[in-house]
Amino acid sequence: MDRLSIQMLGSFTISFNDQRISDQDNRSRKVWALIAYFIFHRKRTIPQDELIDLLWTEDQQNNNPAGALKAMIHRARNTLDALWEGAGKDLILHQGAGDTWNRSYPCDVDIDLFELLCKPAADGHHDYAKDVEALRVYRGTFLPNMSAETWVIPVAAYYHNCYIQRLLETLPIMLQNEHYNDVATLCQAAIAVEPFQEEIYCYFMRALLAMGDRTGAVRIYQKLRESLFSNFCILPSEET
């Protein structure tokens, strides 16, 4: 059976063979929020009351919240039908007093891979290649178009912190092994995700200086200086 490919870090996309849908293609925020919630909680059946609270505040709920939820699930299924005919009914199932993502349908979700790669080895061994792969998988904030959703905020913070921790543990090892190009590439991507982490700029400058690119190192320093001053009215540390 062909597998779904789901990206939730940096953007929210669902791909199947040559078909791809994204929360940027549809303006219905609630529909995509519902699909994302099903995928993130796909290991359990979600009660209807929980889904109603997810989609509408108490003031927004009408006299028939169950009917409104049914209509929203119908719209979510229609959105998924762009992957293949009948995909919506195949993927979102009604079970008892709730609804669930079809756990039997094979799918690859980037957050699953990211968590697996970030998990420390049982023997405490630091796997350099595994760390680099984890940093590659993290393409940005978890569900960026839903960053204001109450349930998304702590999850996004968790993955972001995992990424920064793994990055700051891996960069010194890469510098020690003289993988300067790799350090520069990772730092450039990291600054787009975390533009105010001074330590990342320092690793970037060290890599550029090691490669003889003094002009590039000065440029990165100036970028850090401008970013810190324009946002916080502070300057880089003396060490930097």
XYZ file of C-alpha atoms in Angstrom:
240
model
C 0.000 0.000 0.000
C 1.303 3.451 -0.923
C 2.136 5.713 2.017
C 1.079 9.224 2.887
C 3.842 11.747 3.488
C 2.926 14.427 6.028
C 5.010 17.482 6.878
C 4.099 19.558 9.944
C 7.430 21.288 10.616
C 7.899 24.513 8.654
C 4.632 24.022 6.786
C 1.646 21.693 6.752
C 1.433 19.510 3.669
C 0.011 16.078 2.904
C 1.327 14.195 -0.118
C 0.266 10.991 -1.802
C 2.062 9.866 -4.951
C 1.907 12.938 -7.236
C -0.881 14.682 -5.311
C -0.123 17.287 -2.671
C -2.361 19.499 -0.546
C -1.350 22.254 1.850
C -2.965 24.551 4.387
C -1.761 27.401 2.168
C -4.068 26.230 -0.626
C -7.272 26.612 1.373
C -8.422 29.602 3.394
C -10.581 27.571 5.759
C -8.488 27.713 8.919
C -10.888 25.512 10.919
C -10.829 22.735 8.316
C -7.037 22.522 8.357
C -6.906 22.885 12.139
C -9.247 19.897 12.377
C -7.143 17.798 9.979
C -3.954 18.699 11.865
C -5.538 17.782 15.193
C -6.651 14.400 13.853
C -3.142 13.660 12.552
C -1.343 14.784 15.706
C -3.725 12.739 17.908
C -4.068 9.884 15.460
C -3.331 7.224 18.102
C -6.660 7.806 19.845
C -10.341 8.416 19.160
C -11.234 12.039 19.884
C -14.584 12.738 21.629
C -16.910 15.072 19.788
C -16.999 17.516 22.717
C -13.225 17.888 22.472
C -13.427 18.633 18.747
C -16.198 21.182 19.301
C -14.099 22.955 21.944
C -11.149 22.895 19.547
C -13.017 24.619 16.729
C -15.306 27.033 18.521
C -15.152 29.060 21.702
C -18.096 28.862 24.047
C -19.415 32.163 22.668
C -19.135 30.922 19.084
C -21.032 27.655 19.556
C -24.546 27.620 18.140
C -27.617 25.676 19.211
C -26.484 22.622 17.271
C -22.730 22.142 17.861
C -22.888 18.465 16.902
C -24.373 19.421 13.545
C -21.744 22.113 13.010
C -19.004 19.587 13.781
C -20.494 17.076 11.376
C -20.459 19.718 8.642
C -16.853 20.626 9.433
C -15.742 16.977 9.283
C -17.523 16.696 5.940
C -15.525 19.689 4.662
C -12.301 18.168 5.998
C -13.028 14.937 4.143
C -13.721 16.882 0.961
C -10.357 18.605 1.318
C -8.585 15.247 1.686
C -10.404 13.882 -1.377
C -7.909 15.851 -3.494
C -5.369 13.134 -2.638
C -7.470 10.371 -4.190
C -11.147 9.666 -4.699
C -12.725 8.857 -1.338
C -9.598 9.710 0.675
C -11.595 11.713 3.210
C -13.772 8.777 4.246
C -10.763 6.454 4.197
C -8.717 8.661 6.521
C -11.224 10.215 8.939
C -13.338 7.567 10.645
C -16.283 7.818 13.014
C -15.927 5.501 16.015
C -18.501 5.341 18.769
C -18.908 8.775 20.350
C -15.916 10.261 18.583
C -13.831 10.456 15.432
C -10.286 9.426 14.590
C -7.600 9.366 11.927
C -7.359 5.943 10.322
C -4.422 4.411 12.189
C -4.240 1.462 9.833
C -3.353 3.660 6.861
C 0.448 3.864 6.492
C 1.896 7.347 6.712
C 5.256 9.004 7.301
C 5.023 12.076 9.529
C 8.050 14.323 9.933
C 7.449 14.971 13.651
C 7.644 11.222 14.316
C 10.993 10.986 12.559
C 12.261 14.121 14.305
C 11.374 12.791 17.750
C 12.961 9.428 16.972
C 16.184 11.079 15.826
C 16.278 13.355 18.879
C 15.827 10.486 21.307
C 19.083 9.834 23.186
C 20.710 6.457 22.638
C 20.234 3.953 25.454
C 24.003 3.713 25.939
C 24.429 7.496 25.970
C 26.478 7.387 22.771
C 26.344 10.600 20.745
C 25.470 9.662 17.155
C 26.764 12.491 14.970
C 25.045 11.356 11.765
C 21.744 10.933 13.610
C 21.981 14.442 15.034
C 22.669 15.967 11.619
C 19.685 14.118 10.168
C 17.439 15.429 12.981
C 18.527 18.987 12.198
C 17.761 18.401 8.523
C 14.251 17.118 9.296
C 13.385 20.217 11.326
C 12.368 22.646 8.574
C 10.790 25.231 10.837
C 8.077 25.913 13.380
C 5.421 23.275 14.005
C 2.252 24.230 12.071
C 3.343 27.852 11.481
C -0.008 28.922 10.028
C -1.719 27.782 13.236
C 0.767 29.292 15.686
C -1.984 31.053 17.663
C -3.942 27.846 18.329
C -3.887 27.028 22.049
C -2.903 23.385 21.571
C -0.208 24.217 18.988
C 1.756 26.683 21.157
C 3.283 24.188 23.669
C 3.905 21.575 20.984
C 5.719 24.109 18.776
C 7.813 25.232 21.757
C 8.744 21.624 22.558
C 9.970 20.832 19.041
C 11.759 24.180 18.777
C 13.615 23.552 22.036
C 14.564 20.027 20.905
C 15.967 21.500 17.697
C 18.019 24.214 19.418
C 19.377 21.757 21.986
C 20.392 19.262 19.310
C 21.928 22.062 17.210
C 24.055 23.463 20.035
C 25.245 19.969 20.956
C 26.160 19.096 17.364
C 27.849 22.273 16.085
C 30.950 22.079 18.338
C 31.509 18.458 17.298
C 31.267 19.466 13.648
C 33.756 22.296 14.180
C 36.138 19.942 15.980
C 35.930 17.552 13.013
C 36.528 20.489 10.626
C 33.191 20.110 8.844
C 33.084 23.852 8.250
C 30.800 23.877 5.222
C 28.252 21.761 7.080
C 28.411 24.101 10.086
C 27.805 27.123 7.863
C 24.878 25.430 6.125
C 23.229 24.400 9.396
C 23.767 27.811 10.977
C 22.282 29.606 8.000
C 19.148 27.453 8.245
C 19.044 27.837 12.027
C 19.180 31.631 11.921
C 16.030 31.607 9.787
C 14.331 29.612 12.561
C 15.934 31.327 15.569
C 17.205 34.785 14.524
C 18.178 35.962 18.030
C 20.304 33.058 19.322
C 23.738 34.680 19.533
C 25.576 31.392 19.976
C 24.469 30.194 16.517
C 26.003 33.281 14.891
C 29.254 32.604 16.780
C 29.510 29.083 15.376
C 28.707 30.462 11.917
C 31.502 33.053 12.193
C 34.000 30.472 13.483
C 33.261 28.228 10.488
C 33.635 31.096 8.016
C 36.901 32.239 9.611
C 38.217 28.651 9.495
C 37.489 28.652 5.750
C 39.279 31.994 5.339
C 36.119 33.984 4.689
C 36.737 37.018 6.930
C 34.349 39.179 4.903
C 31.565 36.635 5.377
C 32.213 36.449 9.112
C 31.983 40.240 9.425
C 28.748 40.193 7.445
C 27.223 37.633 9.828
C 28.341 39.699 12.812
C 26.704 42.804 11.337
C 23.507 40.858 10.749
C 23.463 39.744 14.390
C 24.219 43.280 15.615
C 21.416 44.803 13.556
C 18.963 42.091 14.613
C 19.668 42.483 18.336
C 19.710 46.271 18.297
C 16.598 46.760 16.173
C 14.551 44.258 18.208
C 15.947 44.588 21.749
C 18.166 47.710 21.717
C 21.147 45.630 22.834
C 24.507 44.810 21.280
C 26.295 41.462 20.928
C 28.305 40.255 23.903
C 31.991 41.082 24.300
C 32.850 37.454 23.546
C 31.042 37.654 20.208
